[in-house]
Coordinates of C-alpha atoms in Angstrom, one line a residue:
Chain A
M1 CA 22.1 14.5 25.6
S2 CA 21.0 17.3 27.8
Q3 CA 18.3 19.5 26.4
D4 CA 20.0 22.8 27.9
R5 CA 22.7 22.4 25.4
V6 CA 20.1 22.5 22.4
F7 CA 18.8 25.5 24.4
E8 CA 22.0 27.2 24.5
Q9 CA 22.9 26.5 20.4
S10 CA 19.4 27.6 19.5
E11 CA 20.0 31.6 20.8
H12 CA 17.2 33.1 19.4
R13 CA 17.9 34.8 16.3
S14 CA 16.3 38.2 15.7
V15 CA 12.9 38.1 13.3
Q16 CA 12.9 41.9 13.1
G17 CA 13.6 43.4 9.6
V18 CA 14.2 39.5 8.5
E19 CA 12.5 38.9 4.8
T20 CA 9.2 37.2 4.7
E21 CA 9.4 33.9 3.1
I22 CA 5.2 33.0 3.4
E23 CA 3.2 35.8 4.2
V24 CA -0.4 34.9 5.4
K25 CA -3.0 37.8 5.3
D26 CA -6.9 37.6 6.1
F27 CA -6.8 34.2 5.4
D28 CA -9.9 31.9 6.2
L29 CA -10.1 28.0 5.4
W30 CA -13.5 25.9 5.5
Y31 CA -13.7 22.3 5.7
D32 CA -16.7 20.6 4.4
N33 CA -17.7 22.7 1.7
G34 CA -17.9 25.8 4.3
G35 CA -19.6 23.7 7.1
F36 CA -16.8 24.3 9.4
Q37 CA -14.4 26.8 9.9
A38 CA -10.9 26.0 10.1
L39 CA -9.1 29.2 10.2
K40 CA -10.2 32.8 10.9
H41 CA -8.5 35.8 9.3
I42 CA -5.4 34.6 9.8
N43 CA -2.1 37.5 9.2
L44 CA 1.0 36.3 9.9
D45 CA 4.7 36.4 8.3
I46 CA 7.0 33.6 8.3
P47 CA 10.6 34.9 8.5
K48 CA 13.0 33.7 5.8
S49 CA 16.0 31.2 7.2
R50 CA 14.4 31.1 10.5
C51 CA 12.6 28.7 12.7
T52 CA 9.1 29.3 13.6
A53 CA 6.7 27.3 15.7
F54 CA 2.9 26.7 15.5
I55 CA 1.3 26.3 19.1
G56 CA -1.6 25.6 20.5
P57 CA -4.0 22.6 21.9
S58 CA -5.3 20.0 19.4
G59 CA -7.8 21.4 16.8
C60 CA -6.9 25.1 16.9
G61 CA -5.7 24.9 13.1
K62 CA -1.9 25.0 13.4
T63 CA -1.6 22.0 11.1
T64 CA -4.1 22.9 8.9
L65 CA -2.1 26.4 8.6
L66 CA 1.3 24.2 8.0
R67 CA -0.8 22.2 5.2
T68 CA -1.8 24.9 3.1
F69 CA 1.9 26.4 2.6
N70 CA 2.7 23.1 0.4
R71 CA -1.1 22.4 -0.8
M72 CA -1.3 19.2 1.0
C73 CA -4.7 20.6 2.0
D74 CA -5.7 19.9 -1.7
F75 CA -6.2 16.1 -0.8
T76 CA -8.5 17.0 1.8
E77 CA -12.2 17.1 0.2
G78 CA -14.4 20.1 0.5
V79 CA -11.7 22.6 1.6
K80 CA -12.3 26.5 0.4
T81 CA -10.1 29.1 1.0
E82 CA -10.1 33.2 1.3
G83 CA -7.7 35.8 1.3
T84 CA -4.0 35.8 0.4
L85 CA -1.1 33.2 0.5
K86 CA 2.1 34.0 -0.9
F87 CA 5.7 32.3 -1.0
E88 CA 8.4 34.6 -2.0
G89 CA 5.9 36.9 -3.2
Q90 CA 3.8 34.6 -5.4
Q91 CA 0.3 33.2 -5.3
I92 CA 0.4 29.8 -3.4
F93 CA -3.0 28.7 -5.0
E94 CA -1.8 29.7 -8.2
M95 CA 1.3 28.0 -8.0
D96 CA 1.7 24.3 -9.9
A97 CA 1.5 22.3 -6.8
N98 CA 3.7 19.8 -7.4
A99 CA 6.6 22.4 -8.5
L100 CA 6.0 24.3 -5.0
R101 CA 6.2 20.8 -2.7
V102 CA 9.7 20.6 -4.1
R103 CA 10.4 23.9 -3.1
V104 CA 8.5 23.3 0.4
G105 CA 9.5 20.0 1.9
M106 CA 7.3 18.2 5.0
V107 CA 8.3 16.1 7.3
F108 CA 5.4 14.2 9.2
Q109 CA 4.1 13.1 12.7
H110 CA 5.1 9.3 12.5
P111 CA 8.1 8.8 10.0
N112 CA 7.0 7.4 6.6
P113 CA 10.2 6.0 5.1
F114 CA 8.7 4.2 1.8
P115 CA 9.2 0.7 1.8
M116 CA 12.5 0.8 -0.1
S117 CA 16.2 1.0 0.5
I118 CA 17.6 4.2 2.1
R119 CA 19.6 5.4 -0.8
D120 CA 16.0 5.1 -2.9
N121 CA 14.2 6.7 0.1
I122 CA 16.6 9.7 -0.6
L123 CA 16.6 9.8 -3.9
Y124 CA 12.9 9.3 -4.6
G125 CA 12.7 13.1 -5.1
P126 CA 15.4 14.2 -7.2
A127 CA 14.6 10.9 -9.5
R128 CA 11.1 11.5 -10.3
M129 CA 12.7 15.4 -11.5
G130 CA 15.2 13.6 -13.8
K131 CA 17.4 11.1 -14.5
L132 CA 20.7 10.8 -11.7
S133 CA 24.0 9.4 -12.4
K134 CA 25.4 7.3 -9.9
E135 CA 28.0 9.7 -8.8
E136 CA 24.8 12.1 -8.3
G137 CA 23.1 10.0 -6.3
D138 CA 25.9 9.1 -4.3
E139 CA 27.0 13.0 -3.5
I140 CA 23.1 13.7 -2.5
C141 CA 22.6 10.9 -0.3
E142 CA 25.8 12.1 1.5
R143 CA 24.8 15.7 1.3
T144 CA 21.4 15.0 2.8
L145 CA 22.3 12.4 5.7
T146 CA 24.9 14.3 6.8
E147 CA 22.5 17.2 7.1
A148 CA 20.1 15.1 9.1
A149 CA 22.6 13.7 11.5
L150 CA 22.2 10.0 10.2
W151 CA 25.4 9.4 7.8
D152 CA 27.9 8.2 10.1
E153 CA 24.9 5.4 11.4
V154 CA 23.8 4.2 8.0
K155 CA 26.9 5.1 5.4
D156 CA 28.0 1.5 5.3
N157 CA 24.4 0.4 4.7
L158 CA 22.7 2.1 2.0
A159 CA 21.1 -0.9 0.6
K160 CA 18.8 -1.3 3.9
S161 CA 15.4 -1.2 4.1
G162 CA 14.2 2.3 5.5
L163 CA 11.6 0.3 7.2
A164 CA 14.3 -1.2 9.0
L165 CA 15.3 2.0 11.0
S166 CA 14.4 3.0 14.5
G167 CA 11.8 5.6 14.9
G168 CA 14.2 8.1 15.7
Q169 CA 16.6 7.2 12.7
A170 CA 13.3 7.0 10.1
Q171 CA 12.4 10.5 11.1
R172 CA 15.9 11.5 10.4
L173 CA 15.6 9.7 7.1
C174 CA 12.2 11.4 6.7
I175 CA 14.2 14.7 7.0
A176 CA 17.0 14.0 4.7
R177 CA 14.7 12.9 2.2
A178 CA 12.8 16.2 2.2
L179 CA 16.3 17.7 1.8
A180 CA 17.2 16.0 -1.5
T181 CA 15.0 18.0 -3.4
E182 CA 16.5 21.2 -2.1
P183 CA 13.8 22.9 -0.8
E184 CA 13.3 26.7 0.6
V185 CA 11.3 25.6 3.3
L186 CA 11.1 22.7 5.6
L187 CA 7.4 22.2 7.2
M188 CA 7.2 20.0 10.2
D189 CA 4.1 18.7 11.7
E190 CA 5.0 17.7 15.2
P191 CA 8.1 15.8 14.1
T192 CA 8.9 14.4 17.5
S193 CA 5.8 13.6 19.0
A194 CA 6.3 9.7 17.7
L195 CA 9.9 9.8 19.2
D196 CA 11.6 9.0 22.2
P197 CA 13.3 11.8 24.4
I198 CA 16.7 11.2 23.0
S199 CA 15.9 11.2 19.2
T200 CA 13.3 14.1 19.9
S201 CA 16.6 16.1 21.5
I202 CA 18.6 15.2 18.1
V203 CA 15.7 16.3 16.1
E204 CA 15.5 19.3 17.6
Q205 CA 19.0 20.2 17.4
L206 CA 18.6 19.4 13.7
M207 CA 15.7 22.1 13.3
V208 CA 18.0 25.1 14.8
E209 CA 20.6 23.9 12.3
L210 CA 18.3 23.4 9.4
A211 CA 16.9 27.1 10.3
Q212 CA 20.7 28.6 9.3
E213 CA 20.1 28.3 5.5
H214 CA 16.4 26.8 5.4
T215 CA 12.9 28.5 6.9
V216 CA 11.8 26.1 9.3
V217 CA 8.0 25.8 10.3
V218 CA 7.3 23.5 13.0
V219 CA 3.9 22.8 14.5
T220 CA 4.4 21.5 18.5
H221 CA 2.4 20.3 21.2
N222 CA 5.4 20.7 23.2
M223 CA 5.8 24.6 24.7
Q224 CA 9.4 23.6 25.4
Q225 CA 10.4 22.7 22.1
A226 CA 9.4 25.8 21.0
T227 CA 11.3 27.9 23.0
R228 CA 14.4 25.0 22.5
V229 CA 13.9 25.7 18.7
A230 CA 11.9 28.6 17.5
D231 CA 13.0 32.2 16.9
K232 CA 9.5 33.0 16.2
T233 CA 6.4 31.6 17.8
A234 CA 2.7 31.7 16.8
F235 CA -0.1 30.8 19.1
F236 CA -3.4 29.8 17.8
Y237 CA -6.7 28.8 19.4
R238 CA -9.8 27.9 17.9
G239 CA -9.0 28.9 14.3
N240 CA -7.9 32.1 15.2
L241 CA -4.3 33.5 15.6
I242 CA -4.2 34.9 19.0
E243 CA -0.7 36.1 19.0
S244 CA 2.7 36.1 17.4
G245 CA 6.1 37.2 17.7
P246 CA 9.5 36.5 18.9
T247 CA 9.4 33.5 20.7
V248 CA 11.5 35.1 24.2
E249 CA 8.4 37.8 23.9
V250 CA 5.5 35.4 23.5
F251 CA 6.8 33.3 25.9
S252 CA 7.8 35.7 28.7
N253 CA 5.7 38.5 28.1
P254 CA 2.5 37.3 26.3
K255 CA 0.2 40.1 25.2
E256 CA -3.1 38.6 25.1
Q257 CA -4.7 36.6 28.2
R258 CA -5.6 33.0 26.3
T259 CA -1.6 33.0 25.4
Q260 CA -0.9 33.2 29.2
E261 CA -3.5 31.1 30.5
Y262 CA -2.2 28.2 27.5
L263 CA 1.3 29.0 28.6
S264 CA 0.6 28.5 32.2
G265 CA -1.1 25.3 31.4
R266 CA -4.4 26.5 32.7
F267 CA -6.1 24.8 29.6
S268 CA -4.8 22.7 26.7
Chain B
M1 CA -29.5 -33.8 28.3
A2 CA -31.5 -31.2 30.1
K3 CA -30.6 -31.3 33.8
T4 CA -32.9 -30.4 36.6
K5 CA -32.9 -27.5 38.3
E6 CA -31.8 -29.2 41.4
E7 CA -28.6 -30.7 39.6
Y8 CA -27.6 -27.4 38.4
K9 CA -27.8 -25.9 42.2
D10 CA -25.9 -29.0 43.4
K11 CA -22.8 -28.4 40.8
K12 CA -23.5 -24.5 39.9
M13 CA -21.2 -25.3 37.1
M14 CA -18.6 -27.4 35.5
P15 CA -15.3 -27.2 37.7
K16 CA -13.0 -25.1 35.3
G17 CA -10.2 -27.3 34.7
Q18 CA -13.1 -29.6 33.4
L19 CA -14.6 -27.0 31.1
E20 CA -10.8 -26.4 29.7
S21 CA -10.4 -29.9 28.7
V22 CA -14.0 -29.9 27.2
G23 CA -13.0 -26.9 25.1
L24 CA -9.7 -28.0 24.2
G25 CA -11.2 -31.7 23.4
L26 CA -13.8 -30.1 20.6
T27 CA -12.0 -27.5 19.1
G28 CA -8.9 -30.3 18.6
A29 CA -11.6 -32.6 17.2
C30 CA -12.3 -30.1 14.4
V31 CA -8.7 -29.8 13.6
A32 CA -8.3 -33.4 13.5
V33 CA -11.0 -33.5 11.4
V34 CA -9.6 -31.3 8.6
A35 CA -6.5 -32.7 9.1
I36 CA -7.4 -36.0 8.1
V37 CA -9.8 -35.0 5.2
V38 CA -6.9 -33.2 3.6
V39 CA -4.3 -36.1 4.2
A40 CA -6.7 -38.8 3.0
L41 CA -7.5 -36.5 -0.3
I42 CA -4.0 -36.3 -1.0
F43 CA -3.1 -39.9 -0.1
M44 CA -6.0 -41.4 -2.2
V45 CA -5.0 -39.4 -5.1
A46 CA -1.7 -40.3 -4.8
Q47 CA -2.1 -43.8 -4.5
Q48 CA -4.5 -44.1 -7.4
G49 CA -2.5 -41.6 -9.6
L50 CA 1.2 -43.4 -8.9
T51 CA -0.4 -46.9 -9.6
T52 CA -0.3 -45.9 -13.4
F53 CA 3.6 -45.9 -13.1
F54 CA 4.1 -48.3 -10.4
A55 CA 1.4 -51.2 -11.5
D56 CA 0.3 -50.4 -14.9
G57 CA 3.9 -50.3 -16.3
I58 CA 3.8 -46.8 -17.7
G59 CA 7.2 -44.9 -17.2
F60 CA 6.2 -41.1 -15.4
G61 CA 8.5 -39.7 -17.9
S62 CA 6.9 -40.7 -21.3
F63 CA 3.3 -40.1 -19.2
I64 CA 4.5 -36.1 -18.8
T65 CA 6.5 -35.9 -22.2
G66 CA 4.5 -38.1 -24.5
Q67 CA 2.5 -36.1 -27.5
N68 CA -0.5 -38.3 -27.5
W69 CA -3.2 -39.0 -25.5
I70 CA -5.0 -41.9 -27.1
P71 CA -6.7 -44.2 -24.7
S72 CA -8.4 -46.5 -26.7
D73 CA -5.0 -47.2 -28.3
G74 CA -3.2 -47.4 -24.9
R75 CA -1.1 -44.2 -25.4
F76 CA -1.2 -42.1 -22.6
G77 CA 0.8 -38.8 -23.5
A78 CA -0.5 -36.4 -21.4
L79 CA 1.9 -33.4 -22.7
P80 CA -0.7 -32.0 -25.0
L81 CA -3.3 -31.8 -22.3
I82 CA -0.4 -30.2 -19.5
V83 CA 0.9 -27.5 -22.6
G84 CA -3.3 -26.8 -22.9
S85 CA -3.7 -26.4 -19.4
F86 CA -0.7 -23.5 -18.9
S87 CA -1.6 -21.8 -22.5
V88 CA -5.2 -21.2 -21.0
T89 CA -3.8 -20.5 -17.9
L90 CA -1.0 -18.0 -18.9
L91 CA -2.8 -16.3 -21.7
S92 CA -6.1 -15.9 -19.8
T93 CA -3.9 -13.9 -16.8
L94 CA -2.1 -12.3 -19.2
F95 CA -5.5 -10.7 -20.8
T96 CA -6.9 -10.2 -16.9
L97 CA -3.8 -8.5 -15.4
P98 CA -3.8 -5.1 -17.3
I99 CA -7.4 -4.8 -17.2
A100 CA -7.8 -5.7 -13.1
L101 CA -4.6 -3.6 -12.4
G102 CA -5.9 -0.8 -14.3
S103 CA -9.4 -0.8 -12.7
A104 CA -7.7 -1.4 -9.7
I105 CA -6.0 1.6 -9.4
F106 CA -9.0 4.1 -11.1
V107 CA -11.0 2.4 -8.2
V108 CA -8.4 3.3 -5.4
E109 CA -6.5 6.1 -6.5
I110 CA -9.2 8.2 -8.6
Q111 CA -12.9 7.4 -7.2
P112 CA -12.6 5.7 -4.3
G113 CA -16.6 6.9 -3.8
F114 CA -18.0 5.0 -7.1
G115 CA -15.3 2.1 -6.7
R116 CA -16.0 1.0 -3.3
K117 CA -20.0 1.6 -3.9
I118 CA -20.8 0.4 -7.2
F119 CA -17.5 -1.2 -9.3
Q120 CA -16.6 -3.3 -6.5
P121 CA -20.0 -4.8 -6.0
L122 CA -20.8 -5.1 -9.6
V123 CA -17.5 -6.9 -10.4
E124 CA -18.3 -9.5 -7.2
L125 CA -21.6 -10.3 -9.2
L126 CA -19.3 -12.1 -12.2
V127 CA -18.1 -14.2 -9.2
G128 CA -21.6 -15.8 -8.8
I129 CA -22.2 -16.7 -12.6
P130 CA -22.2 -20.5 -12.6
S131 CA -19.4 -21.9 -15.2
V132 CA -22.0 -23.4 -17.5
V133 CA -23.1 -19.8 -18.4
Y134 CA -19.7 -18.8 -19.3
G135 CA -19.3 -21.8 -21.3
L136 CA -22.6 -20.8 -22.8
I137 CA -22.0 -17.6 -23.8
G138 CA -18.2 -18.4 -25.1
L139 CA -20.0 -21.0 -27.5
T140 CA -22.2 -18.4 -28.9
V141 CA -20.1 -14.9 -28.8
V142 CA -16.1 -15.8 -28.4
N143 CA -16.3 -19.3 -30.9
A144 CA -18.2 -16.9 -33.4
A145 CA -16.1 -14.0 -33.0
M146 CA -12.7 -16.4 -33.6
R147 CA -14.8 -17.6 -36.5
S148 CA -15.2 -14.0 -38.1
I149 CA -12.2 -12.8 -37.4
F150 CA -9.6 -15.5 -38.5
G151 CA -11.9 -17.0 -40.8
A152 CA -11.1 -20.6 -42.1
A153 CA -7.8 -20.5 -39.8
A154 CA -10.1 -20.7 -36.7
G155 CA -12.2 -23.7 -38.2
T156 CA -15.3 -23.9 -35.6
G157 CA -13.8 -21.3 -33.4
A158 CA -13.0 -23.5 -30.7
G159 CA -9.4 -23.7 -29.3
I160 CA -7.3 -22.4 -26.9
L161 CA -7.5 -18.7 -27.5
S162 CA -11.3 -18.7 -26.8
G163 CA -11.1 -20.7 -23.5
A164 CA -8.1 -18.2 -22.7
I165 CA -10.7 -15.4 -23.3
V166 CA -13.6 -17.2 -21.6
L167 CA -11.2 -18.0 -18.5
A168 CA -9.9 -14.3 -18.3
V169 CA -13.5 -12.9 -17.7
M170 CA -13.9 -16.0 -15.6
I171 CA -11.1 -14.8 -13.0
L172 CA -11.2 -10.9 -13.9
P173 CA -12.9 -10.7 -10.5
T174 CA -10.8 -11.9 -8.4
V175 CA -7.6 -10.4 -9.5
T176 CA -9.8 -7.0 -9.8
T177 CA -10.9 -7.5 -6.2
L178 CA -7.6 -8.8 -4.6
S179 CA -5.8 -6.1 -6.2
I180 CA -8.2 -3.5 -5.2
D181 CA -7.6 -4.8 -1.4
A182 CA -3.9 -4.8 -2.2
L183 CA -3.5 -1.1 -3.3
A184 CA -6.1 -0.1 -0.3
A185 CA -3.9 -1.7 1.7
V186 CA -0.9 0.7 1.4
P187 CA -0.5 3.4 4.2
N188 CA -1.6 6.5 3.1
A189 CA 1.4 7.8 4.7
Y190 CA 3.2 6.4 1.6
R191 CA 1.1 8.5 -0.6
E192 CA 1.5 11.4 1.4
G193 CA 4.8 11.3 1.7
S194 CA 5.3 11.1 -2.0
Y195 CA 3.2 13.7 -2.9
A196 CA 5.0 15.9 -0.1
L197 CA 8.4 15.6 -2.4
G198 CA 6.3 17.1 -5.1
C199 CA 5.5 14.1 -7.3
T200 CA 2.5 13.6 -9.1
R201 CA -0.3 11.2 -8.9
W202 CA 1.0 8.8 -11.6
Q203 CA 4.8 9.1 -10.2
T204 CA 3.3 8.2 -6.8
V205 CA 0.9 5.3 -7.7
W206 CA 3.5 3.7 -10.1
H207 CA 6.6 4.4 -7.5
V208 CA 5.3 4.1 -4.3
V209 CA 2.0 2.2 -4.6
L210 CA 2.3 -0.3 -6.7
K211 CA 5.8 -0.9 -5.4
S212 CA 4.6 -1.5 -2.0
A213 CA 1.5 -3.7 -2.9
M214 CA 3.8 -5.9 -5.1
P215 CA 3.5 -9.1 -3.0
S216 CA -0.2 -8.7 -2.6
L217 CA -0.6 -8.2 -6.4
M218 CA 1.1 -11.2 -6.9
T219 CA -0.9 -13.2 -4.8
A220 CA -4.0 -11.9 -6.7
V221 CA -2.3 -12.9 -9.8
I222 CA -1.8 -16.4 -8.9
M223 CA -5.1 -16.7 -7.2
G224 CA -6.4 -16.3 -10.5
M225 CA -3.8 -18.6 -12.2
T226 CA -4.9 -21.0 -9.6
R227 CA -8.9 -21.0 -10.5
A228 CA -8.0 -20.6 -14.3
F229 CA -6.0 -23.7 -14.0
G230 CA -8.4 -25.7 -12.4
E231 CA -11.8 -24.4 -14.2
T232 CA -13.2 -27.3 -16.1
L233 CA -16.8 -27.1 -17.1
A234 CA -16.3 -23.3 -19.3
V235 CA -13.4 -24.8 -20.8
Q236 CA -14.4 -27.4 -22.1
M237 CA -17.3 -25.9 -23.9
V238 CA -15.0 -23.7 -25.9
I239 CA -11.7 -25.3 -26.2
G240 CA -12.7 -28.2 -28.7
G241 CA -12.0 -31.1 -26.5
V242 CA -9.1 -32.5 -28.7
E243 CA -6.8 -34.5 -26.7
K244 CA -4.9 -36.7 -29.0
S245 CA -2.3 -34.5 -30.1
M246 CA -0.3 -31.6 -29.7
P247 CA -1.9 -28.3 -30.6
A248 CA -0.1 -26.1 -33.2
G249 CA -1.1 -22.9 -32.6
L250 CA -3.5 -20.9 -30.4
L251 CA -6.6 -21.3 -33.0
D252 CA -6.0 -25.0 -32.6
P253 CA -8.8 -27.0 -30.9
A254 CA -7.3 -28.7 -27.8
A255 CA -7.9 -30.2 -24.2
T256 CA -6.5 -29.1 -20.9
L257 CA -5.7 -31.6 -18.0
T258 CA -9.5 -30.9 -16.7
T259 CA -11.4 -31.4 -19.6
A260 CA -9.8 -34.4 -20.4
L261 CA -10.3 -35.9 -16.9
T262 CA -13.8 -35.2 -17.2
S263 CA -14.6 -36.5 -20.8
G264 CA -12.1 -39.6 -20.1
L265 CA -14.8 -40.6 -17.0
S266 CA -17.2 -41.7 -19.0
N267 CA -15.6 -44.2 -20.8
A268 CA -13.2 -45.6 -18.4
T269 CA -14.5 -48.7 -16.4
T270 CA -12.7 -48.5 -12.7
G271 CA -9.4 -50.2 -12.0
S272 CA -8.3 -50.0 -15.8
V273 CA -5.3 -48.5 -17.3
E274 CA -7.1 -45.6 -18.5
Y275 CA -8.8 -45.2 -14.9
H276 CA -5.7 -44.8 -13.6
A277 CA -4.0 -42.4 -16.1
L278 CA -7.2 -40.1 -15.3
W279 CA -6.2 -40.3 -11.9
S280 CA -2.4 -39.5 -12.8
L281 CA -4.0 -36.3 -14.6
G282 CA -5.6 -35.2 -11.1
L283 CA -2.3 -36.0 -9.0
I284 CA -0.7 -33.5 -11.6
L285 CA -3.5 -31.2 -11.0
L286 CA -3.2 -31.3 -7.5
A287 CA 0.4 -31.0 -7.3
M288 CA 0.0 -28.1 -9.5
S289 CA -2.5 -26.2 -7.3
L290 CA -0.1 -26.9 -4.0
F291 CA 2.6 -25.4 -5.8
F292 CA 0.7 -22.3 -6.4
I293 CA -0.4 -22.4 -2.9
L294 CA 3.4 -23.0 -1.8
I295 CA 4.1 -19.4 -3.9
I296 CA 1.4 -17.3 -2.3
H297 CA 2.9 -18.5 1.1
L298 CA 6.5 -17.9 0.3
I299 CA 5.3 -14.3 -1.2
G300 CA 3.4 -13.7 1.7
S301 CA 6.1 -14.3 4.1
K302 CA 8.6 -12.2 2.2
G303 CA 6.1 -9.4 2.3
A304 CA 5.5 -9.9 5.9
A305 CA 9.2 -9.9 6.4
K306 CA 9.7 -6.8 4.5
H307 CA 7.2 -4.8 6.6
D308 CA 8.4 -5.7 9.8

């Protein structure tokens, strides 16, 4: 499973003139009721049906921004925001959070399958939105597990507990679970940092494939991963968006000093 | 014991091998003491309790199914007591469970700050109240309430229902505290996963939190039942203490295995059939609590296997 193969497949697609899925404008975010500003005046367009990577050192705000896109930040106490955050033209903070999360799915750093069967894991989201017939359930399982490249490994054993899967399989189950509500956007928070290299490579390939029909936003510590999967890259540092643009440009010809230093490994 | 400086200098310290065997010996002795006590206890209760059936000529079947407990008549049917014990235990669990679970959900999922700092210490205060106080309150409040609600049907107010209500309050802290611990132990990643799929708080609590906490919640319930089953004094004060025949309803005065054992002890002379019969009641109690503990272990190992 060579990483070159993934890279070749990814062939960075243009992000110019592409419709904007999520629009971030003059966006500020504070923790601790204003005690700490984690995001400062962010301006960023997330292109539709493309893969966008957020890179930057720990504590730079990349995960914080990601978690505003599906309002997971609501669960952190003392968060305050200012500015504009729009999903398909609608103000994210004025939308119904649950309805938003159905359309903006999320995959976490550590695979978190529920302690139930693979099938129940997949159907967890859809079943909460309405009654499912057995056929509909079967159809959703096959579609999402195929999309998440897990179908062949588990198709004979959908009753098996999600907790019995290996780390890489569990993460793909979580991706399938997120796809089951048919989201337009898939947010991925360092989805491969807890995985082995082979599983990482499979998940990276998935990101590229999923970005054909979904808007994928991935937070990563791994700069090579960004070059492999992302069409657009945004570099964050201490709550500021330092630079964003087509991945090739950001990596081969960074405009900002900070970006250059980070990419050349002078700080992390 | 004190050694002189020279002796210490001489030896510096015990050879390591010797130190190891002393450690092994000491800790091993502790284990042995516990093991001996447990085995001796079970042996003694079993030996005395079984005498009824083997030496005194009372059939085990008729002991368990007999409907009259009148020792002065030589009639030893423990069924009314067994029924009494089980009905107060099951009823009190039924009363306690929704309240314990509801408050645990509130405390863990809705107001963790209030729960951990104020509610839980408050509930734990209930554990420290002596049984006799519960009995006293039950006698004046619960029995009186029974009389005013059910009128003549309640008689003095003493009965199975009163016993169950008092027990429900007594096991409430155990079940609540263990339920809180059970819910709090559910990994946050499960909640986040559920919220991220667009589920509401109640959907998350119902479908993920309660589901994954189920083995621990079962343990909480059984711990409560164990306590209810073994409680004596408070029950004795409110249940009426009628042992001789089967209770016909929840408002009827009755007796439990524990209350019959305590009240019978003052009349029984050592070595008499009645005396042995009381030991048999003790044996049933012991067997039941071993059974409860076995269930807890089964649930525990099943839960552990699930989380591997």
